[in-house]
PDB file of C-alpha atoms in Angstrom:
ATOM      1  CA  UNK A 124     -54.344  30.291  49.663  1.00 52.00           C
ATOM      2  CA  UNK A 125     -52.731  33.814  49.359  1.00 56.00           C
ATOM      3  CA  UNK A 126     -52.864  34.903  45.423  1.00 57.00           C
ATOM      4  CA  UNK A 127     -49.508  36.603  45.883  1.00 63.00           C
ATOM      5  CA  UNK A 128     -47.913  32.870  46.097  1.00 64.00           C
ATOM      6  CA  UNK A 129     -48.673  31.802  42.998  1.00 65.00           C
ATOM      7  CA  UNK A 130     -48.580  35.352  40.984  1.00 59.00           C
ATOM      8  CA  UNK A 131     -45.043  36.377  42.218  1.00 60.00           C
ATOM      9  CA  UNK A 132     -43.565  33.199  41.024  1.00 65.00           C
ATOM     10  CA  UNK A 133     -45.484  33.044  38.021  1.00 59.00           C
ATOM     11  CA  UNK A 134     -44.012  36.825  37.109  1.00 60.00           C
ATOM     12  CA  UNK A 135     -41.032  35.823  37.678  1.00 66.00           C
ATOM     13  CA  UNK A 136     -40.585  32.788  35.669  1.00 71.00           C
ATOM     14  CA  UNK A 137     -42.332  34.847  32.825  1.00 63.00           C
ATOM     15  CA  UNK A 138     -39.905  37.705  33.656  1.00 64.00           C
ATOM     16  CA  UNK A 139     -36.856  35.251  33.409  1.00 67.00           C
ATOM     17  CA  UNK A 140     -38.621  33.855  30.211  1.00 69.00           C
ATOM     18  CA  UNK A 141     -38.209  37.237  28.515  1.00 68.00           C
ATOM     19  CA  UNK A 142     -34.786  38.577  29.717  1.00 67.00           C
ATOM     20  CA  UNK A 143     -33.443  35.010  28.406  1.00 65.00           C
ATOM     21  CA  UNK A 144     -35.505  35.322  25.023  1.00 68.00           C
ATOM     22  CA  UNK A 145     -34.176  38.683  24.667  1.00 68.00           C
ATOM     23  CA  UNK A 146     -30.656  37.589  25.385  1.00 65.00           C
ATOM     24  CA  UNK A 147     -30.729  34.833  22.853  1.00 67.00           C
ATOM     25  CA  UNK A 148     -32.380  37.139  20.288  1.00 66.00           C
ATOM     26  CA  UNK A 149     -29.218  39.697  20.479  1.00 60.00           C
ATOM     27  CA  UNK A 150     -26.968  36.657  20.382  1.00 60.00           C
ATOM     28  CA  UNK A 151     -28.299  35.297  16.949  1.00 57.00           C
ATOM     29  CA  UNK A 152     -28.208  38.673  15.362  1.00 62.00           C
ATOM     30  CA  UNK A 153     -24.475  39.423  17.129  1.00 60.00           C
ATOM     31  CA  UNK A 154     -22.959  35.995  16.423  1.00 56.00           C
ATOM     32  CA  UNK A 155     -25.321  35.087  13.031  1.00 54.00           C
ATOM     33  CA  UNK A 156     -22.608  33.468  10.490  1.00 55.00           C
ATOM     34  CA  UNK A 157     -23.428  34.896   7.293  1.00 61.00           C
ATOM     35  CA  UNK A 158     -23.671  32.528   4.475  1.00 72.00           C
ATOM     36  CA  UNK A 159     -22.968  33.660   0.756  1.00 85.00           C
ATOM     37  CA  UNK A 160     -26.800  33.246  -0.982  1.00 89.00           C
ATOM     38  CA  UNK A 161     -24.531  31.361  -3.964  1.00 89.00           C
ATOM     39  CA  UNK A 162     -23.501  28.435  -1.696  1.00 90.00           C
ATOM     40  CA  UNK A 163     -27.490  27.701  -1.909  1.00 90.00           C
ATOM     41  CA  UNK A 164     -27.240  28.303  -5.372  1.00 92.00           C
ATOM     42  CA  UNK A 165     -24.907  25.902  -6.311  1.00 91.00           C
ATOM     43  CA  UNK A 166     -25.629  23.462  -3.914  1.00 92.00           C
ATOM     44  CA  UNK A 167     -29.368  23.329  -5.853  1.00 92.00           C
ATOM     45  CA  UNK A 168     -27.741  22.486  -8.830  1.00 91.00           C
ATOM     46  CA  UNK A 169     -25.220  19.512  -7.932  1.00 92.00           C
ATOM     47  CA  UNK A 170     -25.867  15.820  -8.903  1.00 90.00           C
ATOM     48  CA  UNK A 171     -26.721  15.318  -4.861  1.00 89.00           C
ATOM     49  CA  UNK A 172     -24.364  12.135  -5.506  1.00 86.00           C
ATOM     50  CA  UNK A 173     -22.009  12.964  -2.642  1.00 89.00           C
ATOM     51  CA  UNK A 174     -19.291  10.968  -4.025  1.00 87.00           C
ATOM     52  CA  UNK A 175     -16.334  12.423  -3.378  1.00 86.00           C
ATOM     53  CA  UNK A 176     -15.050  12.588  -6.787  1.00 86.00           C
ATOM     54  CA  UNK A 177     -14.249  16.376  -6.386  1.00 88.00           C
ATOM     55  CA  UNK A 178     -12.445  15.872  -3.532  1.00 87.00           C
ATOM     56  CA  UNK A 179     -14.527  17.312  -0.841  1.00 90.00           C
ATOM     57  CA  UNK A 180     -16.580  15.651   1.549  1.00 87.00           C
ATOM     58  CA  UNK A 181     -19.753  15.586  -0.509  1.00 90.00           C
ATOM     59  CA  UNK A 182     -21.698  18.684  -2.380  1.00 92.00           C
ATOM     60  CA  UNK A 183     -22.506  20.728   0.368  1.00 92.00           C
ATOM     61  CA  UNK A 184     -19.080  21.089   1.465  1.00 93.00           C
ATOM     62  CA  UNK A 185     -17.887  21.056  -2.816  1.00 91.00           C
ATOM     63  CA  UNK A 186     -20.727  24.184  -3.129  1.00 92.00           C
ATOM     64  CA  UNK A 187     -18.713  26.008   0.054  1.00 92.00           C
ATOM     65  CA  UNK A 188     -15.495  25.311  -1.482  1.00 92.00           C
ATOM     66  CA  UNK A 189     -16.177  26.159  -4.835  1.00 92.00           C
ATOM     67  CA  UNK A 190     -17.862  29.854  -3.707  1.00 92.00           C
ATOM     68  CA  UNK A 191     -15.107  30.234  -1.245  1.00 90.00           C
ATOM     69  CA  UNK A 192     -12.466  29.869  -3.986  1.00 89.00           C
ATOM     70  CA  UNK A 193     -11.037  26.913  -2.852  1.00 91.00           C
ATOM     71  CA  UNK A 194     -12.328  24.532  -5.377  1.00 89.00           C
ATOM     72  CA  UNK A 195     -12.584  25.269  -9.282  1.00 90.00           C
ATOM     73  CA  UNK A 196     -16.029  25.420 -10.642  1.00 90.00           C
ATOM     74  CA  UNK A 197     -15.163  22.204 -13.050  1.00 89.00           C
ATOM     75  CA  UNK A 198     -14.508  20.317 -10.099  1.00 89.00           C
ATOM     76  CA  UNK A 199     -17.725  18.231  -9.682  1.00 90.00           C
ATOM     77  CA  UNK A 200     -16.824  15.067 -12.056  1.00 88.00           C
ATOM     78  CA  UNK A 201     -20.338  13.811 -12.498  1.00 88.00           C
ATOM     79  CA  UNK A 202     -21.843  17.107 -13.660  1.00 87.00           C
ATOM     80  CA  UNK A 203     -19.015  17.558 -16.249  1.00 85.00           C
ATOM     81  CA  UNK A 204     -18.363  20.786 -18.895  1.00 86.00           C
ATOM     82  CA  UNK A 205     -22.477  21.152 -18.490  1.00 88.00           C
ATOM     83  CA  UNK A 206     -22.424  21.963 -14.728  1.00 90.00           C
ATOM     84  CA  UNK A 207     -19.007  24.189 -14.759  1.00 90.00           C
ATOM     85  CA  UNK A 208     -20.366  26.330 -17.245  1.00 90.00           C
ATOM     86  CA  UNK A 209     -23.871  26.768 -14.910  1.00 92.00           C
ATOM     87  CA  UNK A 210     -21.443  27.455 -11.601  1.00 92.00           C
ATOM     88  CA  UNK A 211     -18.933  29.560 -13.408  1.00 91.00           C
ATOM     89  CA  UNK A 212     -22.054  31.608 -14.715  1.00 92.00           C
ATOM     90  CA  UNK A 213     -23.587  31.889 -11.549  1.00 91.00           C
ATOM     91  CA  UNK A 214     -19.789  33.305  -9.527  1.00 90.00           C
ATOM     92  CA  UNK A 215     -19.837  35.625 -12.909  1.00 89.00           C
ATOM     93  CA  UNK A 216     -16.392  33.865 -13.795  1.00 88.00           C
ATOM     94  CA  UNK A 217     -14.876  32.213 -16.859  1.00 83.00           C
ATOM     95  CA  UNK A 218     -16.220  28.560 -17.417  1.00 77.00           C
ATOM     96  CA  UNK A 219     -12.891  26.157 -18.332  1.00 75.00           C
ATOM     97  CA  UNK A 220     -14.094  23.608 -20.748  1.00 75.00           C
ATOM     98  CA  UNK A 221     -13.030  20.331 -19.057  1.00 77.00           C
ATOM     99  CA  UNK A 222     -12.550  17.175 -21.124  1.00 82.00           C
ATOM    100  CA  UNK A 223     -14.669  14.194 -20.159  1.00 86.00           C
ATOM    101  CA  UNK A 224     -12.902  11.173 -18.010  1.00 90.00           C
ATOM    102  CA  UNK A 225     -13.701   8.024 -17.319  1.00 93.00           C
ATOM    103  CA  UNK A 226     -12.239   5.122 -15.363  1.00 95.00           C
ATOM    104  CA  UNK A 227      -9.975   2.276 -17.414  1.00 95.00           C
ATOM    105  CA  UNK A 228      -9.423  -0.870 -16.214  1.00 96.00           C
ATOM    106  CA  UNK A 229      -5.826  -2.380 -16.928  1.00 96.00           C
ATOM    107  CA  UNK A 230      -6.807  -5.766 -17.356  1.00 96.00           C
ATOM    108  CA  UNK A 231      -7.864  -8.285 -19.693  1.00 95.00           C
ATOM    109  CA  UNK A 232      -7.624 -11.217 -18.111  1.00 95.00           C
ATOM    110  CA  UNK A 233     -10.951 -12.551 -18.081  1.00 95.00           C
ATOM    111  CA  UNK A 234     -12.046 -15.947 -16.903  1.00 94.00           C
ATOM    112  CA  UNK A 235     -11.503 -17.743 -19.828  1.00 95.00           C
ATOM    113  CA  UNK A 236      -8.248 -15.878 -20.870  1.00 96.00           C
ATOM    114  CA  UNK A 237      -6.386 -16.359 -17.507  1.00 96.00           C
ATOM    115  CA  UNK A 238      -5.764 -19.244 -14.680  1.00 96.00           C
ATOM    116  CA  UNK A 239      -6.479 -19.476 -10.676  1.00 94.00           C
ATOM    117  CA  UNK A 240      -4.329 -20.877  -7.845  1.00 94.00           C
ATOM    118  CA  UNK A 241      -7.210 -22.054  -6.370  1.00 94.00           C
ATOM    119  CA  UNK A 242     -10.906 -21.564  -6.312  1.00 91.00           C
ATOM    120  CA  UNK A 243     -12.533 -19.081  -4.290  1.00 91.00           C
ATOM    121  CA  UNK A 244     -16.100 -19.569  -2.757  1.00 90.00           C
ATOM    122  CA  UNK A 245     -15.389 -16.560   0.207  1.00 89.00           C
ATOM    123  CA  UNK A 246     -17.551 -13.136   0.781  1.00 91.00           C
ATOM    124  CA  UNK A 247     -17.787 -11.404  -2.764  1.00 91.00           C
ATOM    125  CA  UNK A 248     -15.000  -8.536  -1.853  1.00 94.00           C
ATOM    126  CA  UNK A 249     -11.366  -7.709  -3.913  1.00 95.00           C
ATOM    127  CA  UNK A 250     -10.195  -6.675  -0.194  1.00 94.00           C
ATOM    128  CA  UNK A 251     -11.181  -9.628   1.777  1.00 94.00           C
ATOM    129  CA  UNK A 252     -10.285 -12.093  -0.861  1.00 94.00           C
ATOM    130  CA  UNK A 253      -6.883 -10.067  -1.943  1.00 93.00           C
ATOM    131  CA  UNK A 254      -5.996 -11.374   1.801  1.00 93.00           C
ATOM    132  CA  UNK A 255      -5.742 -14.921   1.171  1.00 91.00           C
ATOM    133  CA  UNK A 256      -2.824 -15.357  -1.067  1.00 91.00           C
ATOM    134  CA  UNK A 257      -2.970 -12.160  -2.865  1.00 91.00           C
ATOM    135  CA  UNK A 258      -6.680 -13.267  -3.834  1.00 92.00           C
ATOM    136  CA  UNK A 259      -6.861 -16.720  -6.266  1.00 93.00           C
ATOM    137  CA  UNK A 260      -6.082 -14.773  -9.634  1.00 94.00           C
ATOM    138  CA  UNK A 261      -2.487 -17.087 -10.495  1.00 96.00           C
ATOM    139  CA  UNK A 262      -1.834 -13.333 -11.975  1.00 96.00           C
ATOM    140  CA  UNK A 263      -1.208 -11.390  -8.770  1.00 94.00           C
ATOM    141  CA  UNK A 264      -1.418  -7.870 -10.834  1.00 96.00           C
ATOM    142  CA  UNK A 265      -4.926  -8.870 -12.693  1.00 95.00           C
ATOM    143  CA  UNK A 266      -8.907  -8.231 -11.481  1.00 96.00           C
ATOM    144  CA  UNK A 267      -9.923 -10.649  -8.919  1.00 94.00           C
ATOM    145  CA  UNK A 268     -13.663 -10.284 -10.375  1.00 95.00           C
ATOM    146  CA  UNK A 269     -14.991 -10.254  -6.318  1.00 95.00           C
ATOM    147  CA  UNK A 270     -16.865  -6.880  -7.897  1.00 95.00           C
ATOM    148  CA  UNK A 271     -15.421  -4.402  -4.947  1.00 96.00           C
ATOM    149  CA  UNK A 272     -15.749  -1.942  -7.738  1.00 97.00           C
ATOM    150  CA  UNK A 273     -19.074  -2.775  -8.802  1.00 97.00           C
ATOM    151  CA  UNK A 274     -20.474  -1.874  -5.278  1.00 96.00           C
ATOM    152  CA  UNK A 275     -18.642   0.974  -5.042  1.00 95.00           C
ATOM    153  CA  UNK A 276     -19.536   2.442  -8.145  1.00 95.00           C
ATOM    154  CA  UNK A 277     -23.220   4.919  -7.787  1.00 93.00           C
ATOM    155  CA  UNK A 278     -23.915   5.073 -11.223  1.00 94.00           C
ATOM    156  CA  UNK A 279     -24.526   1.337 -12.312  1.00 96.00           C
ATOM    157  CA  UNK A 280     -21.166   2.280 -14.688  1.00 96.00           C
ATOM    158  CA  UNK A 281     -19.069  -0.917 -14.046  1.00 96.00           C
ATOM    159  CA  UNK A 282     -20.138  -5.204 -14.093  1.00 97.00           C
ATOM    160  CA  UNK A 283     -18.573  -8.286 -14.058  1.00 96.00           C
ATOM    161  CA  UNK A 284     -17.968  -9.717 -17.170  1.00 96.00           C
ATOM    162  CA  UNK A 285     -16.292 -13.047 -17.383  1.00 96.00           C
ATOM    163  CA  UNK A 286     -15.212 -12.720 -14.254  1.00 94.00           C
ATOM    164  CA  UNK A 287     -13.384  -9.092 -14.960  1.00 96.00           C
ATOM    165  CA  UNK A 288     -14.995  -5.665 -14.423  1.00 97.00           C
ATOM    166  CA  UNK A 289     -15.731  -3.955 -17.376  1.00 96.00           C
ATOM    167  CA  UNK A 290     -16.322  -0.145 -17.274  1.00 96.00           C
ATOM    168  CA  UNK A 291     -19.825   1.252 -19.242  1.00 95.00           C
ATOM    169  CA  UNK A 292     -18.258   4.518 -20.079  1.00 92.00           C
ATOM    170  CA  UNK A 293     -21.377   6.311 -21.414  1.00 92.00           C
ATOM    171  CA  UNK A 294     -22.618   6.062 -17.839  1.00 94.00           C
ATOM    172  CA  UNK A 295     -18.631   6.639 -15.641  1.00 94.00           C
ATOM    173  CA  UNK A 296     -18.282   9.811 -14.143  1.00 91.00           C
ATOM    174  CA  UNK A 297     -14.863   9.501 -13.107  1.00 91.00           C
ATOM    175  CA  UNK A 298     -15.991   9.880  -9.629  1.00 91.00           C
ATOM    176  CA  UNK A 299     -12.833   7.767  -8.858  1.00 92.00           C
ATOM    177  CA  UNK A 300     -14.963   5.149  -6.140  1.00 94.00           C
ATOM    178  CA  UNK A 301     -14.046   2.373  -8.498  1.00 96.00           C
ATOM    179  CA  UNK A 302     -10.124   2.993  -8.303  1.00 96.00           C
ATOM    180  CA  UNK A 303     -10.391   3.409  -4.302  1.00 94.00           C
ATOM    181  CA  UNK A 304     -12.069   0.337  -4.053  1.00 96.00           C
ATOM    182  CA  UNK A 305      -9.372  -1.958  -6.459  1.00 97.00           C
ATOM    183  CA  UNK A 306      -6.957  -3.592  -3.836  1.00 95.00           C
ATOM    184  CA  UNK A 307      -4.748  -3.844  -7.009  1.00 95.00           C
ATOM    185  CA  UNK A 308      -4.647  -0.229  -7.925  1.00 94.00           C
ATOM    186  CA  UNK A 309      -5.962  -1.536 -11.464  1.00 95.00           C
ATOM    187  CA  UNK A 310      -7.916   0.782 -11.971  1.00 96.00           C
ATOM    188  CA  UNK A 311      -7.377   4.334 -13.677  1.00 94.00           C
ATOM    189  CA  UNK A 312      -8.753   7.554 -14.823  1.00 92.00           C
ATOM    190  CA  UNK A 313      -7.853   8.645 -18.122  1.00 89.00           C
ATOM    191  CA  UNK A 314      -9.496  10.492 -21.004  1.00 86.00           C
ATOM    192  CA  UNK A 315     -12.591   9.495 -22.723  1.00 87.00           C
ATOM    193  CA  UNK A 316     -11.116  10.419 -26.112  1.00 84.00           C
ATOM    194  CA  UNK A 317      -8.246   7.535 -25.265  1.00 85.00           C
ATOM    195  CA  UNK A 318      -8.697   4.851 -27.801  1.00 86.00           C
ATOM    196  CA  UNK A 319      -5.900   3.061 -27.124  1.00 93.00           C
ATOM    197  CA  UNK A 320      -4.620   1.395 -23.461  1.00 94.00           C
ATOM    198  CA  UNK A 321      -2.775  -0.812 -22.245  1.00 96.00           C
ATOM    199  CA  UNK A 322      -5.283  -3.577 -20.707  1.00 96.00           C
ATOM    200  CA  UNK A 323      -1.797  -5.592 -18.269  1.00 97.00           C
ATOM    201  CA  UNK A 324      -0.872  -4.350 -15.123  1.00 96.00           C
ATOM    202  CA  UNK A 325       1.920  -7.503 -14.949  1.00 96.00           C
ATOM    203  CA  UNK A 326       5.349  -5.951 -14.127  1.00 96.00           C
ATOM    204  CA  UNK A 327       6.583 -10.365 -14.078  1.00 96.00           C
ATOM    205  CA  UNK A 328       8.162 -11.306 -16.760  1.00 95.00           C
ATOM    206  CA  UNK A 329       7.098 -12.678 -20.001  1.00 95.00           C
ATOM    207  CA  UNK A 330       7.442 -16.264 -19.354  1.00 96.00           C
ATOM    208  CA  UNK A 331       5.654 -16.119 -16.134  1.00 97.00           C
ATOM    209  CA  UNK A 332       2.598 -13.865 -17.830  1.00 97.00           C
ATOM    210  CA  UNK A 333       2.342 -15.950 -20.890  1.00 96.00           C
ATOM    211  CA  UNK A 334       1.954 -18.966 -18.468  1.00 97.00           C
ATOM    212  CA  UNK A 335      -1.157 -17.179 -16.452  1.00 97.00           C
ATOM    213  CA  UNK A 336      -2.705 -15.174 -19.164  1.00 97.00           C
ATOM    214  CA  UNK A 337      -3.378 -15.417 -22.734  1.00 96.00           C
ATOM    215  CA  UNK A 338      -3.646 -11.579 -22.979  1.00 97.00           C
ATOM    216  CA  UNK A 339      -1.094 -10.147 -20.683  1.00 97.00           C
ATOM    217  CA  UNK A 340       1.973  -8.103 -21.974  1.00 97.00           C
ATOM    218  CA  UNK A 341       5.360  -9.913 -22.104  1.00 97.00           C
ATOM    219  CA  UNK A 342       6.911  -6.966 -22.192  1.00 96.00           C
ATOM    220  CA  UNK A 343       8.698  -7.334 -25.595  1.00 96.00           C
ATOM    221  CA  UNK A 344       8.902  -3.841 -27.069  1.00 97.00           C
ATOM    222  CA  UNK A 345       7.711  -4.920 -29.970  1.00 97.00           C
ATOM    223  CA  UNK A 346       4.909  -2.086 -29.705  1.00 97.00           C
ATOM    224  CA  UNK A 347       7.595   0.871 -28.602  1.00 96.00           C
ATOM    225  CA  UNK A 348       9.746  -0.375 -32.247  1.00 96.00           C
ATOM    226  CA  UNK A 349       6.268   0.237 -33.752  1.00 96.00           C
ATOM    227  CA  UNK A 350       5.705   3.455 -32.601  1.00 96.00           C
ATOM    228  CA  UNK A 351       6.453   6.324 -35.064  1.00 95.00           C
ATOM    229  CA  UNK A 352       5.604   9.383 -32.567  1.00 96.00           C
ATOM    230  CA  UNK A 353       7.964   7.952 -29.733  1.00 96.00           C
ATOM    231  CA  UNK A 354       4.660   7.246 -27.375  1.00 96.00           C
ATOM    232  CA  UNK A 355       5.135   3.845 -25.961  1.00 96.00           C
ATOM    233  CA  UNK A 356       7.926   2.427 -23.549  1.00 97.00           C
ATOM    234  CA  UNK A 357       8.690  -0.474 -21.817  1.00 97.00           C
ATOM    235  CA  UNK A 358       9.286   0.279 -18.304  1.00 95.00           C
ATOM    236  CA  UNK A 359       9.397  -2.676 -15.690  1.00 95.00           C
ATOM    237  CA  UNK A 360       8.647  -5.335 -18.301  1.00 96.00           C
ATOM    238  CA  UNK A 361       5.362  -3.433 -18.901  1.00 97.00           C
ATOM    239  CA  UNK A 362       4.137  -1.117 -21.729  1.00 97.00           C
ATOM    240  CA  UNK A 363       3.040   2.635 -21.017  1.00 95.00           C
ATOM    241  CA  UNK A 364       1.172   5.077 -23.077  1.00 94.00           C
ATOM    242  CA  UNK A 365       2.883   8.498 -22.931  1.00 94.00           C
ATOM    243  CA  UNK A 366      -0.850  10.281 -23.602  1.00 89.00           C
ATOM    244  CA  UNK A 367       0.993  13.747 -24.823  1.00 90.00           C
ATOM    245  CA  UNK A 368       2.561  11.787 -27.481  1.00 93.00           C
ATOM    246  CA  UNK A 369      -0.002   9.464 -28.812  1.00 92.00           C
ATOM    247  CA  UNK A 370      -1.936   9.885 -31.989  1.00 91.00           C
ATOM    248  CA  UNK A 371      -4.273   7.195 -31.857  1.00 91.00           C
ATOM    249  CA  UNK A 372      -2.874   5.264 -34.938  1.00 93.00           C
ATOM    250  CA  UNK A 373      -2.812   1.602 -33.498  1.00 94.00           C
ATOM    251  CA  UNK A 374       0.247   0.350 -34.468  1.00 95.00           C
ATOM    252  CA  UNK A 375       0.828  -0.817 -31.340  1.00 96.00           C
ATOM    253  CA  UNK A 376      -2.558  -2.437 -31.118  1.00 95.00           C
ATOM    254  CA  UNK A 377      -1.966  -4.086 -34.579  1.00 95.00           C
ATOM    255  CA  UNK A 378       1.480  -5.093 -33.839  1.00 96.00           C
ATOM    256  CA  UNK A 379       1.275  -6.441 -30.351  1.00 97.00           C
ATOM    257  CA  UNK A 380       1.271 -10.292 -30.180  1.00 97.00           C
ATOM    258  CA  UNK A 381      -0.860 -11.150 -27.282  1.00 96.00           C
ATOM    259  CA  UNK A 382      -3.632  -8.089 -27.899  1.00 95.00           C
ATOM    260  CA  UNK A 383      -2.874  -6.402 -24.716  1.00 96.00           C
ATOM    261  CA  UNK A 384      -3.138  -3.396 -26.300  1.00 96.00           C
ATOM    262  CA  UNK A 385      -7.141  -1.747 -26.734  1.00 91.00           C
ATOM    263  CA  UNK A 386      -7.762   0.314 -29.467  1.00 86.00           C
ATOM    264  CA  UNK A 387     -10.087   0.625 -32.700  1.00 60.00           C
ATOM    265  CA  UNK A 388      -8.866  -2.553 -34.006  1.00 45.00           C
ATOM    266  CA  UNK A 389      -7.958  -4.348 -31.135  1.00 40.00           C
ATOM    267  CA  UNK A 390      -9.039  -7.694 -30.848  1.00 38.00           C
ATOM    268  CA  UNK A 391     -11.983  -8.148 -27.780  1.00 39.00           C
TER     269      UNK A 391
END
């Protein structure tokens, strides 16, 4: 066999190798997308939960957002105050004290306080049941207790109790998974500091609630006459909290007749 057949091809694959190496090798330097070293930074220091809660798609893309300006360092709702001050230190910008959140949810109508239309024995999920019949809560605005929220929820921060989810707030991080999850939009985000809430989502009218639930608001106004600072109203047969108003004194928790109303002294 002539040598030259096999060294002239062997060259020239090798030569081919090299031109192509060197071709990619200019490429990555000309086309390299240059990443700010803080993204890394911050990234390291994120809960990793990849919730959502700040909006974004999960940390990495919260940590590109955040460096890139388009996201506020207090934006990441499970690190809380802590974390913003660490991100705002590392961008060399002021940190904004944040105050702490956590998720509320507007009912009270546990299994022993409220009635069914009929009795459920289907896959344990708010969406699936809330299909058949609005779900078998006879109150078509209260927690279906099929615990959509509890398996949406990372942090082990909300249970059934009685048949109604009940929020642990020392462990909520306002990541908001909960209140994407409720097919009755029953659950919100308010401030920690909130002692008093309105635990009814009912906008029917008294008669109907009182005949469904022993704990629902009849909308009677009996807690806006109580009100000295002008912070709760009636609107669509249900009582609201204006939050910018209230002081926190429970009147309205002491005054209301069928304890829909948490506060301090509200009755659990």
């Amino acid at each position: 066999m002539d040598l030259t057949s096999i060294v002239y091809p062997v060259l020239s694959i090798g030569g081919l190798g090299l031109v192509f190496g060197v071709g990619l090798g200019y490429a990555a330097i000309q086309f390299k997308v240059f990443e700010d070293p803080n993204i890394a930074l911050v990234r390291d220091i994120l809960p990793g939960a990849n919730c959502g809660g700040c909006g974004f798609a999960g940390c990495d893309a919260f940590a590109t957002a955040v460096v890139g300006g388009g996201a506020k360092p207090n934006g990441c709702p499970v690190g809380g105050s802590a974390l913003a001050i660490t991100i705002a230190d590392i961008l060399g910008v002021e940190a904004v004290e944040t105050e702490r959140t956590v998720a509320f949810v507007k009912c009270n109508g546990s299994c022993s306080r409220s009635s069914n239309k009929y009795e459920y024995y289907g896959v344990n999920d708010c969406n699936i049941a809330a299909q058949l019949a609005g779900g078998s809560k006879a109150c078509g605005y209260g927690c279906m207790g099929n615990g959509s929220c509890v398996t949406a929820c990372q942090f082990d921060a909300i249970h059934l109790v009685d048949g109604l989810a009940i929020v642990d707030e020392e462990k909520c991080t306002s990541c908001g998974a909960c209140v994407t999850a409720c097919p009755k939009n029953l659950i919100d985000i308010i401030p920690s500091k909130c002692d008093v809430a309105i635990t009814c989502n009912s906008n029917d009218n008294g008669k109907i609630v009182k005949s469904v639930c022993t704990v629902g608001c009849i909308g009677c106004k009996i807690c806006e006459k109580a009100c000295e600072y002008d912070a709760v109203h009636v609107t669509d047969l249900l009582a609201k909290i204006d939050y910018d108003k209230c002081t926190m004194c429970n009147a309205c928790v002491e005054k209301c007749p069928t304890h829909a109303i948490r506060g301090k002294t509200a009755l659990v």
